[in-house]
CSV table of C-alpha atoms in Angstrom, one decimal:
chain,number,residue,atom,x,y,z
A,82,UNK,CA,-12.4,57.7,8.8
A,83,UNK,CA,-11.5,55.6,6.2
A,84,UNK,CA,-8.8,56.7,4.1
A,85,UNK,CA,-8.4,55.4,0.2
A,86,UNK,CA,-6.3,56.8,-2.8
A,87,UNK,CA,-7.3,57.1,-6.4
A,88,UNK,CA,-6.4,53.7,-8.4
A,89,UNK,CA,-4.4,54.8,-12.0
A,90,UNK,CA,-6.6,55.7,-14.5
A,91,UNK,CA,-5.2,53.0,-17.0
A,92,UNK,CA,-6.1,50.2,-14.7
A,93,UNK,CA,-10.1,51.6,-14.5
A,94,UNK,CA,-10.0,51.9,-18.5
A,95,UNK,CA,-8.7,48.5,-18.6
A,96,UNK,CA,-11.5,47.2,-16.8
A,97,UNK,CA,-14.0,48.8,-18.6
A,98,UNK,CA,-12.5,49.1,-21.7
A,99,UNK,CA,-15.4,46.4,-23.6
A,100,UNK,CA,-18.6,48.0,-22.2
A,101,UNK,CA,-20.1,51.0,-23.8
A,102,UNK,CA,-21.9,52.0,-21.3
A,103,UNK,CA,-20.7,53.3,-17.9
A,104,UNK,CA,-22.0,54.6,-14.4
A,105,UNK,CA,-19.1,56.0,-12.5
A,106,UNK,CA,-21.2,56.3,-9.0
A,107,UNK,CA,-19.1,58.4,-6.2
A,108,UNK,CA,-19.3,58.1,-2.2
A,109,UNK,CA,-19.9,61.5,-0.3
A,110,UNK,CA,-18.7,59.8,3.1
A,111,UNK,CA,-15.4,58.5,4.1
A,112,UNK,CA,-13.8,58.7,0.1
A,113,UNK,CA,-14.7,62.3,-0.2
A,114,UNK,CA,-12.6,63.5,2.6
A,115,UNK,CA,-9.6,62.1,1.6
A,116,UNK,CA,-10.5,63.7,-2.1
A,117,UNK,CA,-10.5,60.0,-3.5
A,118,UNK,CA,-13.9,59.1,-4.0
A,119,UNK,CA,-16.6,62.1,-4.0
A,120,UNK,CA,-18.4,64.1,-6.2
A,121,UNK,CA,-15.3,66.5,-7.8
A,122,UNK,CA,-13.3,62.6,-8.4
A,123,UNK,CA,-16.2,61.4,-9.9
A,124,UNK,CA,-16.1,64.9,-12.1
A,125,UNK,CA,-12.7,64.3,-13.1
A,126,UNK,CA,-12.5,60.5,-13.6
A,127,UNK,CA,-15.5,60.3,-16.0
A,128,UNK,CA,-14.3,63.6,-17.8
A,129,UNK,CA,-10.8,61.9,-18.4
A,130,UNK,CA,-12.6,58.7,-19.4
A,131,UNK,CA,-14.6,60.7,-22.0
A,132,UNK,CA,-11.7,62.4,-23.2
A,133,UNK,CA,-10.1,58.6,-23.8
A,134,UNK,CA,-12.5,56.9,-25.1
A,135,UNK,CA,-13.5,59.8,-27.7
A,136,UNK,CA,-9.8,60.2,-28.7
A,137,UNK,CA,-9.5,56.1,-28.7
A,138,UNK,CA,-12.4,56.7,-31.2
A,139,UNK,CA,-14.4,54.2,-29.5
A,140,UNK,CA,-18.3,54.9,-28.3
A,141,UNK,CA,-18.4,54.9,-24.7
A,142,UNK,CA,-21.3,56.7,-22.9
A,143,UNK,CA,-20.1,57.2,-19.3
A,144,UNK,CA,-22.8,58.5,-16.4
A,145,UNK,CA,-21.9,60.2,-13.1
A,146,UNK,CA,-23.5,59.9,-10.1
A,147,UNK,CA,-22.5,60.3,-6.0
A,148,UNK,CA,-24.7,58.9,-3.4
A,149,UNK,CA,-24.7,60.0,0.3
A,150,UNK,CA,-23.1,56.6,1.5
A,151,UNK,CA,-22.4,53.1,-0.5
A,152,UNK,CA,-22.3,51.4,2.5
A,153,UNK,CA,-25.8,51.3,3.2
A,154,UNK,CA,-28.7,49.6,1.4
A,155,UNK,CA,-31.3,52.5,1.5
A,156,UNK,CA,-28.6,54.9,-0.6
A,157,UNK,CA,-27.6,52.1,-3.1
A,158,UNK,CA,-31.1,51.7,-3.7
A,159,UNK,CA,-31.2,54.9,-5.6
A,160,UNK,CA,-29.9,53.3,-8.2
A,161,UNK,CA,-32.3,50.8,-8.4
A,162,UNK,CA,-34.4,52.1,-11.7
A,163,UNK,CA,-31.5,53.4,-13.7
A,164,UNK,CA,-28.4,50.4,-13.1
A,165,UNK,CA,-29.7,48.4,-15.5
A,166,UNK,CA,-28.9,50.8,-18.4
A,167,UNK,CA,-25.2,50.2,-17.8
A,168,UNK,CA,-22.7,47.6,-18.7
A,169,UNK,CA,-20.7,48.0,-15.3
A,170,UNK,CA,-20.4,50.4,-12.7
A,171,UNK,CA,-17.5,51.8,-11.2
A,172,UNK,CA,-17.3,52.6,-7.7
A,173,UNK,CA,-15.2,55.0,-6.5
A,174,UNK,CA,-16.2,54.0,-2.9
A,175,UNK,CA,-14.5,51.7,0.1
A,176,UNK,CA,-14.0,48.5,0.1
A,177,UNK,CA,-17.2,47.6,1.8
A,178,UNK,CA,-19.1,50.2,-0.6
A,179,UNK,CA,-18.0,48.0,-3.8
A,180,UNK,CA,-19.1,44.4,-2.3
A,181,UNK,CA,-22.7,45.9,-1.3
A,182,UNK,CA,-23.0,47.6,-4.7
A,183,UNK,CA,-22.1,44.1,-5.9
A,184,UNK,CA,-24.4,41.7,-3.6
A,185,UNK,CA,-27.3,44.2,-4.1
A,186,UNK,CA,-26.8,44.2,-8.1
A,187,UNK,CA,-25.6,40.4,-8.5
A,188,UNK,CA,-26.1,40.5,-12.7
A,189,UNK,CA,-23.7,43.7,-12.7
A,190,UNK,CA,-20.3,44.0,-13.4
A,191,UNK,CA,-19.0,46.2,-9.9
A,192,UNK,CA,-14.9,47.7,-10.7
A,193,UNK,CA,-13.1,49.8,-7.8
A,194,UNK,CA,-12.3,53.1,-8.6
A,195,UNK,CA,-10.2,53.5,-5.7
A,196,UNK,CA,-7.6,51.8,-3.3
A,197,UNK,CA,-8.9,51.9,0.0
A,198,UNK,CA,-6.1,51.9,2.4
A,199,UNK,CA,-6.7,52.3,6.0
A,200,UNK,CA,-8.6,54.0,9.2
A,201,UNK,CA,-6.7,57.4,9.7
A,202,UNK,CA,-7.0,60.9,10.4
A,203,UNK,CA,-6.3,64.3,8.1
A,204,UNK,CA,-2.6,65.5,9.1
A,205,UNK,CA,-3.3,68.1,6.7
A,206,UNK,CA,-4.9,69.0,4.0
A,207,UNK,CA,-3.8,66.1,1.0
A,208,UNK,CA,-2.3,64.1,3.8
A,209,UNK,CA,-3.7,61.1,5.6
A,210,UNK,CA,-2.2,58.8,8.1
A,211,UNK,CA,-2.9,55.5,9.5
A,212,UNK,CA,-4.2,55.3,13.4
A,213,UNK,CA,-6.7,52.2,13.4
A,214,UNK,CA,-6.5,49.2,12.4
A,215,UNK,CA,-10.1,47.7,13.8
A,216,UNK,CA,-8.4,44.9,15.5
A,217,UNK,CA,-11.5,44.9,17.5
A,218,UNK,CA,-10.4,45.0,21.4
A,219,UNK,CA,-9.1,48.7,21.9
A,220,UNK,CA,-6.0,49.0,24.2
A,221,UNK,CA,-5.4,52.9,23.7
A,222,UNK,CA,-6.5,52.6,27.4
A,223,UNK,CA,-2.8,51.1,28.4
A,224,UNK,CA,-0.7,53.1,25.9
A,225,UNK,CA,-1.6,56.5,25.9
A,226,UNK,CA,-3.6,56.8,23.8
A,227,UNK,CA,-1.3,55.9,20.8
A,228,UNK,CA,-2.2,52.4,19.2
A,229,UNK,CA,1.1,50.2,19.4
A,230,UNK,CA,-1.2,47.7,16.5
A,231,UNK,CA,-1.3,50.5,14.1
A,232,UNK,CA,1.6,52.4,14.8
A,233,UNK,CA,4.4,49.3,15.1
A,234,UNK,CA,5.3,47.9,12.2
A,235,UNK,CA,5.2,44.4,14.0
A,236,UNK,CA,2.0,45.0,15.8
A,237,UNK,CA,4.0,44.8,19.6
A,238,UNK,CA,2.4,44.8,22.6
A,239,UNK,CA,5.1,45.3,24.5
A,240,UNK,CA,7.8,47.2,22.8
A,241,UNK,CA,9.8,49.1,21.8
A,242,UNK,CA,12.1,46.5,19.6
A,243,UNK,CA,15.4,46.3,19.0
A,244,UNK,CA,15.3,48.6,15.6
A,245,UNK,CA,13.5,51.8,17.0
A,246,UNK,CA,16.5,54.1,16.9
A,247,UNK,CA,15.9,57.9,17.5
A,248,UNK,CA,12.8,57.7,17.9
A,249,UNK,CA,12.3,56.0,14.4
A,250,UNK,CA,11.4,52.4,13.0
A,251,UNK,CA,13.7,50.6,11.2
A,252,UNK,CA,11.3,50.4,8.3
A,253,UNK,CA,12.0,53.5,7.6
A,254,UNK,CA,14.9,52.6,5.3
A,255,UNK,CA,13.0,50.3,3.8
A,256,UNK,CA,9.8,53.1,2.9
A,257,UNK,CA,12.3,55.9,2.2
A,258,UNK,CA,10.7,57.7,4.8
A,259,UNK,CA,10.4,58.5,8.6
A,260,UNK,CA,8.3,56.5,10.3
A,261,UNK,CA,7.9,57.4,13.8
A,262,UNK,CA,8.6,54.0,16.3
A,263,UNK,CA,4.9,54.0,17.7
A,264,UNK,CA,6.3,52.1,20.9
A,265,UNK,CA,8.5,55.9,21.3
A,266,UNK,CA,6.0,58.1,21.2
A,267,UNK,CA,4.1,55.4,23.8
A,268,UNK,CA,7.0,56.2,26.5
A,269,UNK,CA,7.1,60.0,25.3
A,270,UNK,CA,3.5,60.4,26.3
A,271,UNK,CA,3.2,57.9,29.2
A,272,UNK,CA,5.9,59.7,30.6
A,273,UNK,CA,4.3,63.2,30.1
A,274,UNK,CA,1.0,61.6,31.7
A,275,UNK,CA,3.2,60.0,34.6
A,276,UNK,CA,2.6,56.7,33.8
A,277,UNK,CA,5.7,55.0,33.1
A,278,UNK,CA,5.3,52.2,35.4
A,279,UNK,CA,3.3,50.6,32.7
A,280,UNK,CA,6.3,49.4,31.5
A,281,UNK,CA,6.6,47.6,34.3
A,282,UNK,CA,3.8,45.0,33.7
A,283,UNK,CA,3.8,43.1,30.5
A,284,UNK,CA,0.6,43.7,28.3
A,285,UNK,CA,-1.9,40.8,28.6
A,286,UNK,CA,-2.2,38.7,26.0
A,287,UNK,CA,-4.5,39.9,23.1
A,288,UNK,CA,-7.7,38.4,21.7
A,289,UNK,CA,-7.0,38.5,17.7
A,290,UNK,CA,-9.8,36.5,17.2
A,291,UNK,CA,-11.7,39.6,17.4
A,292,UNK,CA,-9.5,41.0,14.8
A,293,UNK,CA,-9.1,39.4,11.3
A,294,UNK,CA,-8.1,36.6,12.8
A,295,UNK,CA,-11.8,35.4,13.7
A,296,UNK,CA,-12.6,35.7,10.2
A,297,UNK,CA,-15.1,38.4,8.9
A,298,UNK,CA,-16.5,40.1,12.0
A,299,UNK,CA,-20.0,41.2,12.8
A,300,UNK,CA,-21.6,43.0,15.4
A,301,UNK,CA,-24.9,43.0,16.3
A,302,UNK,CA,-26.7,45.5,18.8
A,303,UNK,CA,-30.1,43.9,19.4
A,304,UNK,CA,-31.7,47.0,20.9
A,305,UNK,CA,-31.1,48.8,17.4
A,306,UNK,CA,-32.6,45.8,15.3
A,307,UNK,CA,-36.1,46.4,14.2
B,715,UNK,CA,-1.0,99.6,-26.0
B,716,UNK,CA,-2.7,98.6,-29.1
B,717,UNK,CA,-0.9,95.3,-28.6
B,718,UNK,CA,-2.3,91.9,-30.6
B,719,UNK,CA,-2.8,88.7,-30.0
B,720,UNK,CA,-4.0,85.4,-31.4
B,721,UNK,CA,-8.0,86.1,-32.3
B,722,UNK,CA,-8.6,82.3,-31.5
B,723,UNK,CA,-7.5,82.9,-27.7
B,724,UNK,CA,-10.6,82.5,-25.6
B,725,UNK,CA,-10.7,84.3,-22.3
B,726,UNK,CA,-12.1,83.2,-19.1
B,727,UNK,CA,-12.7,85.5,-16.3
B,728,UNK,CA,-12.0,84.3,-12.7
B,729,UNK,CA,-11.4,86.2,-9.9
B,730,UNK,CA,-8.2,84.4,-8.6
B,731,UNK,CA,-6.5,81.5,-10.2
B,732,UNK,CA,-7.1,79.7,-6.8
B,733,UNK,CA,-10.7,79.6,-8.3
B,734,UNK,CA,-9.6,77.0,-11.2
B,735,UNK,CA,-10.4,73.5,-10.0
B,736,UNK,CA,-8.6,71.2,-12.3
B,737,UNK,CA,-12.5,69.7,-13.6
B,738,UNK,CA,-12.5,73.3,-15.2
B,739,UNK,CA,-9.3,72.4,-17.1
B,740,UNK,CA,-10.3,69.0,-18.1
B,741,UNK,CA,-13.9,70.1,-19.1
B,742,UNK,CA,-11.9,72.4,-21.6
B,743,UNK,CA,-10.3,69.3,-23.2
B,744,UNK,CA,-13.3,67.5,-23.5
B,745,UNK,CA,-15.4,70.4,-24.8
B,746,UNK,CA,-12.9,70.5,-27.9
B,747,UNK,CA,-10.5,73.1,-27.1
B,748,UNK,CA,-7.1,72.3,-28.1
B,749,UNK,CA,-5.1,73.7,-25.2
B,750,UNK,CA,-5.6,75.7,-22.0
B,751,UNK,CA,-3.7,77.6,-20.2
B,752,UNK,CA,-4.0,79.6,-17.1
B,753,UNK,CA,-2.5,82.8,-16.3
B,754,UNK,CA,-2.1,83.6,-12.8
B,755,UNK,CA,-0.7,86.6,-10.8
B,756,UNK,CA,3.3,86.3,-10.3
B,757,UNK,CA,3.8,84.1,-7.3
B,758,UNK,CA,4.3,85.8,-4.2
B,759,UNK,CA,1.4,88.4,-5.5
B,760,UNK,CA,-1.5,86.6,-5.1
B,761,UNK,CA,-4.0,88.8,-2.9
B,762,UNK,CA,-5.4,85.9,-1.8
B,763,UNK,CA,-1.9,84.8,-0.2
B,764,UNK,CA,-1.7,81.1,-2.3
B,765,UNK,CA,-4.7,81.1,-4.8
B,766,UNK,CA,-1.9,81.2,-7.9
B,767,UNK,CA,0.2,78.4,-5.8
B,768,UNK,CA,-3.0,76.5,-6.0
B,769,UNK,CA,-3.6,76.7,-9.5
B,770,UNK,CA,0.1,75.3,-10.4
B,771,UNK,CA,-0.5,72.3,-8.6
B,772,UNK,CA,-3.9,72.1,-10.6
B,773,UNK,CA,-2.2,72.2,-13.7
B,774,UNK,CA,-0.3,69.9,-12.6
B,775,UNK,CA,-2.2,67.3,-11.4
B,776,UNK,CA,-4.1,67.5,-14.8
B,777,UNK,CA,-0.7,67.4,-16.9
B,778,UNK,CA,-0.4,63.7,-14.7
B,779,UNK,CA,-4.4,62.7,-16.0
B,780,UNK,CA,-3.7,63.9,-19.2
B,781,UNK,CA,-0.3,61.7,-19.4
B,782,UNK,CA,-2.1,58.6,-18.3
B,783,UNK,CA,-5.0,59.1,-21.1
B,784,UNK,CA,-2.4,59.2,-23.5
B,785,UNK,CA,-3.0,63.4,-24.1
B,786,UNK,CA,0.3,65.4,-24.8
B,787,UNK,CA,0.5,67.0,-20.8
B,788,UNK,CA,1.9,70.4,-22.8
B,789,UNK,CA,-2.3,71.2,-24.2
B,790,UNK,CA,-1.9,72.6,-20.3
B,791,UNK,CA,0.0,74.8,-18.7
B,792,UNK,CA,0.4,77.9,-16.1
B,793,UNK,CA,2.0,81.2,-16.8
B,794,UNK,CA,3.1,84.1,-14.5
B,795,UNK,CA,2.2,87.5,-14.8
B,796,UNK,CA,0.6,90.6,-13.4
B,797,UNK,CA,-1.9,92.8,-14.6
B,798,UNK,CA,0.3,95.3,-15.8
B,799,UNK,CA,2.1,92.7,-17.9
B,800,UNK,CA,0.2,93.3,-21.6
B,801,UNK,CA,3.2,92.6,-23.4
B,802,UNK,CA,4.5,89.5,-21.3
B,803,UNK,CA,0.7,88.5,-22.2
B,804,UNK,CA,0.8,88.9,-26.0
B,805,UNK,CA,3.9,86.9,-25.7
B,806,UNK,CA,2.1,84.1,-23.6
B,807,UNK,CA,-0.9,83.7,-25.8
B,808,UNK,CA,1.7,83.5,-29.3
B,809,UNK,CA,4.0,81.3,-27.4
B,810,UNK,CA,0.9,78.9,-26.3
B,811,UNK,CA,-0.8,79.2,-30.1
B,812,UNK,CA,2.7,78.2,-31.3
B,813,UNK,CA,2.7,74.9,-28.6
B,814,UNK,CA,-0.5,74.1,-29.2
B,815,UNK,CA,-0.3,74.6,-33.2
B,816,UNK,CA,2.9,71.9,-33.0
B,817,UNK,CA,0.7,69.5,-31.0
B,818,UNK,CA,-2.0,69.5,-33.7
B,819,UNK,CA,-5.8,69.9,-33.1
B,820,UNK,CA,-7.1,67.9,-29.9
B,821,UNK,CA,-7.8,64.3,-31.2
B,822,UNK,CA,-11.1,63.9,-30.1
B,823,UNK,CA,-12.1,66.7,-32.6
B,824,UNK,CA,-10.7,64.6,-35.2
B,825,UNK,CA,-12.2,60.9,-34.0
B,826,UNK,CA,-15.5,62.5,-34.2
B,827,UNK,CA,-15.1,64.1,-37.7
B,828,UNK,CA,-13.9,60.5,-38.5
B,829,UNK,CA,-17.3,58.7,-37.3
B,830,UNK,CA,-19.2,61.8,-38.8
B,831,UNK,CA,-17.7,60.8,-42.2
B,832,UNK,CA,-18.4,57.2,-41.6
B,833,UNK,CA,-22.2,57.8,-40.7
């Protein structure tokens, strides 16, 4: 799913700082799991705000709201009859959530609520990690099922580089943390799974015109058009 | 015991401390209240195994909100103790009276008095 983190407080009050009236609309998909963007952020963003804005003396009315999904038409239309009452909205969904919210209500101000960070999976409970990065040809096929375009810092396709060492990325230094060298844990598993000789044979080239190199990508499956 | 204790304390039941979501804590703010705090079991007690764990890194995460709204973090806290503790709890409830007392009322009681006076 796709993972996001909660932006700082200041820079939402910044944005909204000259309206005085303000619908903080939540996403129950993808942002509620990762506790960024759902119903109990919505809660404690516009309760924070309120608390702000009274002590900043300043009249600020500030809605809450959470719709099933912000990245579909037929749930942003709920908000439809009521939008208009608001100066701006902010949208504590996606990225993609924000710019429907914004080409469906063109004559409304649209702020993001949230950073939206990448396509991951829950390690824990409060901790996310990145294991997608949509670059729209999968190869998990070739490396055991552990994506060298997420997981290497320089995207190899045939690695590992000179600065895996232990196991770890040379980035780590420069994060401060461990970062696993993706094209390691590659060779770990392929040798578990016995397939080592796909070091052997250099990986074809990729298509990254299919990633964000083709520009803004689109995929169309006629049979579910109606 | 016949012990005593600030008369403006309010007390809200919950059946673990791992119950308080940190909305509840915030929600007191905005209501009016001039500090909150929560008192949990001692840690290593809880019969829920991390409810009171939970609850410190609540108040902690709102301390943070409260910091970045320009709110003294201190109007929150967490406190230790177990149920046989009356005395540690007298204490608790002067101590936070005291904290909060130093802090002054919550300002949003005092910017609405203002616009009441201006209206």
């Amino acid at each position: 799913m796709i993972k996001a983190k909660p932006k700082p407080i200041e820079e939402i009050i910044h944005e909204i700082k000259d309206c005085s009236k303000v619908l903080v609309v939540g996403c129950n998909g993808c942002v509620t799991v990762c506790e960024a963007g759902g119903l109990k952020e919505v809660e404690l963003l516009t309760s924070a705000l309120r608390i702000y804005f009274m002590k900043s003396n300043k009249h600020m009315e500030i809605d809450e709201t959470s719709l099933t999904r912000q990245c579909d038409k037929e749930y942003l239309q709920e908000l439809e009859d009521r939008i208009d009452r608001y100066d701006a909205v902010v949208s504590l969904a996606c990225g993609a959530g924000v710019q429907l919210m914004a080409e469906m209500y063109g004559d409304k101000p649209i702020f993001p609520g949230v950073d939206t960070c990448f396509i991951g999976i829950t390690e824990e409970q409060g901790v996310w990690t990145e294991r997608c990065q949509a670059c729209g040809q999968c190869i998990l096929a070739s490396t055991g099922g552990i994506c060298p375009i997420a997981r290497c810092a320089k995207r190899m396709l045939n690695g590992p580089c000179g600065g895996s060492e232990n196991g770890k990325c040379e980035l780590s230094i420069l994060v401060g943390r461990d970062v696993d060298c993706g094209w390691h844990l590659i060779y770990e598993r392929l040798k578990r799974l016995g397939q080592l000789q796909r070091f052997g044979q250099p990986s074809d080239d990729k298509d990254w015109t299919l990633s964000r190199d083709g520009g803004p990508r689109i995929i169309v499956k006629e049979d579910s058009k109606v | 015991m016949r012990l005593s204790y600030p008369s403006n304390i309010r007390i809200v039941k919950v059946p673990c401390t791992g119950r308080v979501a940190a909305i509840h804590l915030l929600k007191t703010l905005e209501m009016g209240a001039d500090g909150v705090f929560v008192a949990g079991c001692l840690e290593g007690d809880c019969h829920y195994q991390a409810g009171n764990l939970r609850a410190r890194k609540r108040v902690a995460y709102v301390r943070q909100i409260l910091q970045s709204i320009g709110l003294e973090p201190e109007r929150v806290a967490m406190y230790n103790l177990s149920a046989g503790m009356g005395v540690r709890f007298a204490e608790i409830t002067r101590e936070m009276t005291e904290k909060i007392r130093q802090l002054g009322p919550n300002p949003i009681k005092s910017a609405g008095a203002m616009k009441e006076a201006a209206a």
